[in-house]
PDB file of C-alpha atoms and ligand atoms in Angstrom:
ATOM      1  CA  MET A   1      66.388 110.628 -13.103  1.00  0.00           C
ATOM      2  CA  HIS A   2      63.910 108.013 -14.131  1.00  0.00           C
ATOM      3  CA  ASN A   3      62.883 105.689 -11.337  1.00  0.00           C
ATOM      4  CA  GLU A   4      61.093 102.457 -12.108  1.00  0.00           C
ATOM      5  CA  PRO A   5      58.285 101.690  -9.668  1.00  0.00           C
ATOM      6  CA  THR A   6      58.926  99.021  -7.067  1.00  0.00           C
ATOM      7  CA  ARG A   7      56.440  96.361  -7.986  1.00  0.00           C
ATOM      8  CA  ALA A   8      54.856  93.388  -6.262  1.00  0.00           C
ATOM      9  CA  LEU A   9      52.551  90.683  -7.588  1.00  0.00           C
ATOM     10  CA  ILE A  10      49.466  89.634  -5.626  1.00  0.00           C
ATOM     11  CA  VAL A  11      47.962  86.314  -6.709  1.00  0.00           C
ATOM     12  CA  VAL A  12      44.497  86.191  -5.172  1.00  0.00           C
ATOM     13  CA  ASP A  13      42.922  82.927  -3.970  1.00  0.00           C
ATOM     14  CA  VAL A  14      43.906  80.499  -6.737  1.00  0.00           C
ATOM     15  CA  GLN A  15      42.683  77.563  -4.657  1.00  0.00           C
ATOM     16  CA  ASN A  16      41.063  74.258  -5.561  1.00  0.00           C
ATOM     17  CA  ASP A  17      37.635  75.221  -4.199  1.00  0.00           C
ATOM     18  CA  PHE A  18      37.465  78.164  -6.611  1.00  0.00           C
ATOM     19  CA  CYS A  19      38.455  76.039  -9.602  1.00  0.00           C
ATOM     20  CA  PRO A  20      36.311  73.626 -11.656  1.00  0.00           C
ATOM     21  CA  GLY A  21      35.307  70.703  -9.407  1.00  0.00           C
ATOM     22  CA  GLY A  22      35.662  72.795  -6.244  1.00  0.00           C
ATOM     23  CA  ALA A  23      33.026  73.730  -3.661  1.00  0.00           C
ATOM     24  CA  LEU A  24      32.631  77.291  -4.949  1.00  0.00           C
ATOM     25  CA  ALA A  25      33.869  76.804  -8.481  1.00  0.00           C
ATOM     26  CA  VAL A  26      34.420  79.857 -10.633  1.00  0.00           C
ATOM     27  CA  SER A  27      33.799  78.875 -14.226  1.00  0.00           C
ATOM     28  CA  HIS A  28      37.107  78.641 -16.105  1.00  0.00           C
ATOM     29  CA  GLY A  29      38.842  79.533 -12.841  1.00  0.00           C
ATOM     30  CA  ASP A  30      41.791  77.290 -13.652  1.00  0.00           C
ATOM     31  CA  GLU A  31      42.530  79.348 -16.768  1.00  0.00           C
ATOM     32  CA  VAL A  32      44.175  81.993 -14.600  1.00  0.00           C
ATOM     33  CA  VAL A  33      46.992  79.614 -13.687  1.00  0.00           C
ATOM     34  CA  ALA A  34      48.982  79.877 -16.940  1.00  0.00           C
ATOM     35  CA  PRO A  35      49.065  83.689 -17.167  1.00  0.00           C
ATOM     36  CA  LEU A  36      49.768  83.947 -13.433  1.00  0.00           C
ATOM     37  CA  ASN A  37      52.634  81.459 -13.676  1.00  0.00           C
ATOM     38  CA  LYS A  38      54.169  83.657 -16.363  1.00  0.00           C
ATOM     39  CA  LEU A  39      53.895  86.692 -14.105  1.00  0.00           C
ATOM     40  CA  ILE A  40      55.206  84.807 -11.059  1.00  0.00           C
ATOM     41  CA  THR A  41      58.257  83.700 -13.044  1.00  0.00           C
ATOM     42  CA  GLU A  42      58.899  87.210 -14.321  1.00  0.00           C
ATOM     43  CA  PHE A  43      58.576  88.850 -10.901  1.00  0.00           C
ATOM     44  CA  LEU A  44      60.766  86.256  -9.165  1.00  0.00           C
ATOM     45  CA  GLU A  45      63.437  86.533 -11.867  1.00  0.00           C
ATOM     46  CA  ARG A  46      63.568  90.281 -11.309  1.00  0.00           C
ATOM     47  CA  GLY A  47      63.730  89.847  -7.546  1.00  0.00           C
ATOM     48  CA  GLU A  48      60.330  91.477  -7.075  1.00  0.00           C
ATOM     49  CA  PRO A  49      58.079  90.302  -4.227  1.00  0.00           C
ATOM     50  CA  VAL A  50      55.285  87.835  -4.941  1.00  0.00           C
ATOM     51  CA  PHE A  51      52.355  87.245  -2.597  1.00  0.00           C
ATOM     52  CA  LYS A  52      49.700  84.567  -2.769  1.00  0.00           C
ATOM     53  CA  SER A  53      46.565  85.171  -0.766  1.00  0.00           C
ATOM     54  CA  ARG A  54      44.377  82.311   0.294  1.00  0.00           C
ATOM     55  CA  ASP A  55      40.850  82.120   1.630  1.00  0.00           C
ATOM     56  CA  TRP A  56      41.495  80.240   4.884  1.00  0.00           C
ATOM     57  CA  HIS A  57      38.271  79.705   6.781  1.00  0.00           C
ATOM     58  CA  PRO A  58      37.522  77.882  10.004  1.00  0.00           C
ATOM     59  CA  GLN A  59      34.950  75.071   9.758  1.00  0.00           C
ATOM     60  CA  VAL A  60      32.332  77.269  11.381  1.00  0.00           C
ATOM     61  CA  THR A  61      32.039  80.907  10.260  1.00  0.00           C
ATOM     62  CA  LYS A  62      29.208  83.324   9.503  1.00  0.00           C
ATOM     63  CA  HIS A  63      30.751  83.601   6.021  1.00  0.00           C
ATOM     64  CA  PHE A  64      29.013  80.302   5.180  1.00  0.00           C
ATOM     65  CA  ALA A  65      25.289  80.074   4.335  1.00  0.00           C
ATOM     66  CA  LYS A  66      24.931  77.303   6.899  1.00  0.00           C
ATOM     67  CA  TYR A  67      25.796  79.798   9.671  1.00  0.00           C
ATOM     68  CA  GLY A  68      23.896  82.812   8.336  1.00  0.00           C
ATOM     69  CA  GLY A  69      26.153  83.994   5.519  1.00  0.00           C
ATOM     70  CA  THR A  70      26.225  83.788   1.744  1.00  0.00           C
ATOM     71  CA  TRP A  71      28.447  80.961   0.603  1.00  0.00           C
ATOM     72  CA  PRO A  72      28.644  77.195   0.465  1.00  0.00           C
ATOM     73  CA  ILE A  73      31.357  75.787   2.700  1.00  0.00           C
ATOM     74  CA  HIS A  74      34.704  76.369   0.957  1.00  0.00           C
ATOM     75  CA  CYS A  75      38.410  76.787   1.616  1.00  0.00           C
ATOM     76  CA  VAL A  76      38.343  75.305   5.098  1.00  0.00           C
ATOM     77  CA  GLN A  77      41.808  75.413   6.681  1.00  0.00           C
ATOM     78  CA  ASN A  78      43.958  72.331   6.044  1.00  0.00           C
ATOM     79  CA  THR A  79      41.544  70.690   3.598  1.00  0.00           C
ATOM     80  CA  PRO A  80      42.345  69.866  -0.057  1.00  0.00           C
ATOM     81  CA  GLY A  81      39.864  72.514  -1.239  1.00  0.00           C
ATOM     82  CA  ALA A  82      41.919  75.217   0.463  1.00  0.00           C
ATOM     83  CA  GLU A  83      45.165  74.175  -1.233  1.00  0.00           C
ATOM     84  CA  PHE A  84      46.521  76.234  -4.075  1.00  0.00           C
ATOM     85  CA  HIS A  85      45.827  74.890  -7.552  1.00  0.00           C
ATOM     86  CA  PRO A  86      48.423  72.142  -8.081  1.00  0.00           C
ATOM     87  CA  SER A  87      49.810  73.776 -11.256  1.00  0.00           C
ATOM     88  CA  LEU A  88      50.319  77.193  -9.680  1.00  0.00           C
ATOM     89  CA  ILE A  89      54.049  77.803  -9.206  1.00  0.00           C
ATOM     90  CA  ASP A  90      55.266  77.150  -5.695  1.00  0.00           C
ATOM     91  CA  ASP A  91      58.484  78.810  -4.577  1.00  0.00           C
ATOM     92  CA  PRO A  92      59.972  79.516  -1.153  1.00  0.00           C
ATOM     93  CA  ARG A  93      60.290  83.220  -2.044  1.00  0.00           C
ATOM     94  CA  ILE A  94      56.493  83.521  -2.383  1.00  0.00           C
ATOM     95  CA  GLN A  95      54.792  84.902   0.724  1.00  0.00           C
ATOM     96  CA  VAL A  96      51.411  83.463   1.655  1.00  0.00           C
ATOM     97  CA  VAL A  97      48.735  85.736   3.107  1.00  0.00           C
ATOM     98  CA  SER A  98      45.818  83.976   4.837  1.00  0.00           C
ATOM     99  CA  LYS A  99      42.482  85.728   5.156  1.00  0.00           C
ATOM    100  CA  GLY A 100      38.948  85.016   6.321  1.00  0.00           C
ATOM    101  CA  LEU A 101      40.044  83.519   9.640  1.00  0.00           C
ATOM    102  CA  GLY A 102      36.998  84.738  11.569  1.00  0.00           C
ATOM    103  CA  ASP A 103      33.329  85.547  11.034  1.00  0.00           C
ATOM    104  CA  LYS A 104      33.840  88.608   8.851  1.00  0.00           C
ATOM    105  CA  ASP A 105      33.533  88.333   5.052  1.00  0.00           C
ATOM    106  CA  CYS A 106      37.113  89.256   4.181  1.00  0.00           C
ATOM    107  CA  TYR A 107      37.068  89.770   0.431  1.00  0.00           C
ATOM    108  CA  SER A 108      40.286  91.763   0.286  1.00  0.00           C
ATOM    109  CA  ALA A 109      43.771  90.372   0.791  1.00  0.00           C
ATOM    110  CA  PHE A 110      44.381  93.454   2.964  1.00  0.00           C
ATOM    111  CA  ASP A 111      41.437  92.730   5.296  1.00  0.00           C
ATOM    112  CA  GLU A 112      42.708  91.636   8.732  1.00  0.00           C
ATOM    113  CA  THR A 113      46.111  90.657   7.270  1.00  0.00           C
ATOM    114  CA  ASP A 114      49.597  92.164   7.384  1.00  0.00           C
ATOM    115  CA  LEU A 115      49.834  92.533   3.599  1.00  0.00           C
ATOM    116  CA  GLU A 116      50.015  96.334   3.683  1.00  0.00           C
ATOM    117  CA  GLN A 117      52.786  96.253   6.258  1.00  0.00           C
ATOM    118  CA  GLN A 118      54.749  93.728   4.197  1.00  0.00           C
ATOM    119  CA  LEU A 119      54.393  95.862   1.056  1.00  0.00           C
ATOM    120  CA  ARG A 120      55.541  98.955   2.949  1.00  0.00           C
ATOM    121  CA  GLU A 121      58.534  97.131   4.372  1.00  0.00           C
ATOM    122  CA  GLU A 122      59.565  96.208   0.835  1.00  0.00           C
ATOM    123  CA  HIS A 123      58.938  99.789  -0.372  1.00  0.00           C
ATOM    124  CA  VAL A 124      56.417  98.636  -2.946  1.00  0.00           C
ATOM    125  CA  ASP A 125      54.479 101.364  -4.750  1.00  0.00           C
ATOM    126  CA  GLU A 126      52.807  99.392  -7.535  1.00  0.00           C
ATOM    127  CA  VAL A 127      50.913  96.106  -7.248  1.00  0.00           C
ATOM    128  CA  TRP A 128      49.895  93.769 -10.050  1.00  0.00           C
ATOM    129  CA  VAL A 129      46.789  91.775  -9.208  1.00  0.00           C
ATOM    130  CA  GLY A 130      45.123  88.695 -10.683  1.00  0.00           C
ATOM    131  CA  GLY A 131      43.343  85.570  -9.471  1.00  0.00           C
ATOM    132  CA  LEU A 132      39.890  84.591  -8.217  1.00  0.00           C
ATOM    133  CA  ALA A 133      37.363  85.894  -8.182  1.00  0.00           C
ATOM    134  CA  THR A 134      37.160  89.078 -10.261  1.00  0.00           C
ATOM    135  CA  ASP A 135      33.912  90.232  -8.630  1.00  0.00           C
ATOM    136  CA  TYR A 136      34.883  89.499  -4.995  1.00  0.00           C
ATOM    137  CA  CYS A 137      38.391  89.086  -3.730  1.00  0.00           C
ATOM    138  CA  VAL A 138      40.233  90.469  -6.745  1.00  0.00           C
ATOM    139  CA  LYS A 139      37.998  93.543  -6.911  1.00  0.00           C
ATOM    140  CA  ASN A 140      38.185  94.246  -3.189  1.00  0.00           C
ATOM    141  CA  THR A 141      41.954  93.728  -3.120  1.00  0.00           C
ATOM    142  CA  VAL A 142      42.348  96.184  -6.012  1.00  0.00           C
ATOM    143  CA  LEU A 143      40.052  98.774  -4.405  1.00  0.00           C
ATOM    144  CA  ASP A 144      41.841  98.500  -1.046  1.00  0.00           C
ATOM    145  CA  ALA A 145      45.235  98.826  -2.728  1.00  0.00           C
ATOM    146  CA  ARG A 146      44.061 102.039  -4.406  1.00  0.00           C
ATOM    147  CA  LYS A 147      42.670 103.362  -1.078  1.00  0.00           C
ATOM    148  CA  LYS A 148      46.036 102.735   0.491  1.00  0.00           C
ATOM    149  CA  GLY A 149      47.753 104.684  -2.290  1.00  0.00           C
ATOM    150  CA  PHE A 150      49.328 101.912  -4.346  1.00  0.00           C
ATOM    151  CA  GLU A 151      49.377 102.097  -8.121  1.00  0.00           C
ATOM    152  CA  VAL A 152      47.484  99.078  -9.436  1.00  0.00           C
ATOM    153  CA  LYS A 153      47.656  97.035 -12.609  1.00  0.00           C
ATOM    154  CA  ALA A 154      44.722  94.598 -12.703  1.00  0.00           C
ATOM    155  CA  VAL A 155      45.525  91.809 -15.154  1.00  0.00           C
ATOM    156  CA  SER A 156      42.257  90.975 -16.923  1.00  0.00           C
ATOM    157  CA  GLU A 157      43.370  87.744 -18.594  1.00  0.00           C
ATOM    158  CA  ALA A 158      44.573  86.453 -15.211  1.00  0.00           C
ATOM    159  CA  MET A 159      41.205  86.722 -13.434  1.00  0.00           C
ATOM    160  CA  ARG A 160      37.785  85.054 -13.658  1.00  0.00           C
ATOM    161  CA  ALA A 161      34.434  85.989 -12.023  1.00  0.00           C
ATOM    162  CA  VAL A 162      31.780  84.191  -9.964  1.00  0.00           C
ATOM    163  CA  ASN A 163      29.035  86.158 -11.790  1.00  0.00           C
ATOM    164  CA  LEU A 164      26.311  85.494  -9.212  1.00  0.00           C
ATOM    165  CA  ASN A 165      24.459  88.091 -11.319  1.00  0.00           C
ATOM    166  CA  PRO A 166      25.230  88.303 -15.011  1.00  0.00           C
ATOM    167  CA  GLY A 167      27.579  91.179 -15.790  1.00  0.00           C
ATOM    168  CA  ASP A 168      29.217  91.240 -12.349  1.00  0.00           C
ATOM    169  CA  ASP A 169      32.590  90.767 -14.047  1.00  0.00           C
ATOM    170  CA  GLU A 170      32.206  93.846 -16.278  1.00  0.00           C
ATOM    171  CA  GLN A 171      30.895  95.878 -13.359  1.00  0.00           C
ATOM    172  CA  ALA A 172      33.854  94.836 -11.207  1.00  0.00           C
ATOM    173  CA  LEU A 173      36.309  95.933 -13.908  1.00  0.00           C
ATOM    174  CA  ALA A 174      34.479  99.253 -14.227  1.00  0.00           C
ATOM    175  CA  GLU A 175      34.720  99.830 -10.452  1.00  0.00           C
ATOM    176  CA  MET A 176      38.425  99.036 -10.477  1.00  0.00           C
ATOM    177  CA  ARG A 177      39.009 101.420 -13.380  1.00  0.00           C
ATOM    178  CA  LYS A 178      36.992 104.153 -11.657  1.00  0.00           C
ATOM    179  CA  ALA A 179      39.137 103.765  -8.548  1.00  0.00           C
ATOM    180  CA  GLY A 180      42.217 104.464 -10.647  1.00  0.00           C
ATOM    181  CA  ALA A 181      43.432 100.958 -11.372  1.00  0.00           C
ATOM    182  CA  GLU A 182      44.785 100.316 -14.844  1.00  0.00           C
ATOM    183  CA  ILE A 183      43.284  97.230 -16.467  1.00  0.00           C
ATOM    184  CA  VAL A 184      45.988  95.436 -18.440  1.00  0.00           C
ATOM    185  CA  GLU A 185      45.853  92.215 -20.439  1.00  0.00           C
TER     186      GLU A 185
HETATM  187  C1  LIG B   1      35.780  84.643  -2.433  1.00  0.00           C
HETATM  188  C2  LIG B   1      33.533  84.276  -2.189  1.00  0.00           C
HETATM  189  C3  LIG B   1      33.732  83.829  -0.904  1.00  0.00           C
HETATM  190  C4  LIG B   1      36.911  85.058  -3.315  1.00  0.00           C
HETATM  191  C5  LIG B   1      35.990  84.213  -1.143  1.00  0.00           C
HETATM  192  O1  LIG B   1      38.060  84.650  -3.035  1.00  0.00           O
HETATM  193  O2  LIG B   1      36.666  85.793  -4.309  1.00  0.00           O
HETATM  194  N1  LIG B   1      34.546  84.682  -2.948  1.00  0.00           N
HETATM  195  N2  LIG B   1      34.973  83.795  -0.394  1.00  0.00           N
HETATM  196 ZN1  LIG B   2      35.474  82.717   1.387  1.00  0.00          ZN
END
């Protein structure tokens, strides 16, 4: 008997601060919204689970350069910069996963969240991943999903990179591929 995989979609950190005009803008970050909306619609129509992760930092955290970390202040809880991009589909069936609540750099949607447990409860074996940014939270979410044994489809047209160093995007895709993720358009 042929069994289709049980799929889930993980939309990573499509928040105002990661989009043009935001505090930690990813260039062309807003271009992920259209392809992700298509996927969200398709998954919801098929009754498949959809998760949105969000970077959800306290005002003071060692994640920020000001307190010893790497990044400008971004995605502070309950500020406009932390809101999802206004054009990203909102639906009560979508489950929100908040990460980065403490001092640790949580680049994966699995890091200090209950995402794995939720996927297990819904018997998911394959996750589709897109969002922001390719070279941080998308990459780490994909790598963690592989470590935890999920099949992964990483949707290249639905992600954009920070590219702190040129070529970080290509390197991130290569790492995902090496970990066994399939890169799909
Ligand atoms: C991210 C840098 C800092 C991300 C989060 O969501 O990719 N990048 N915090
Ligand atoms: Zn962050």
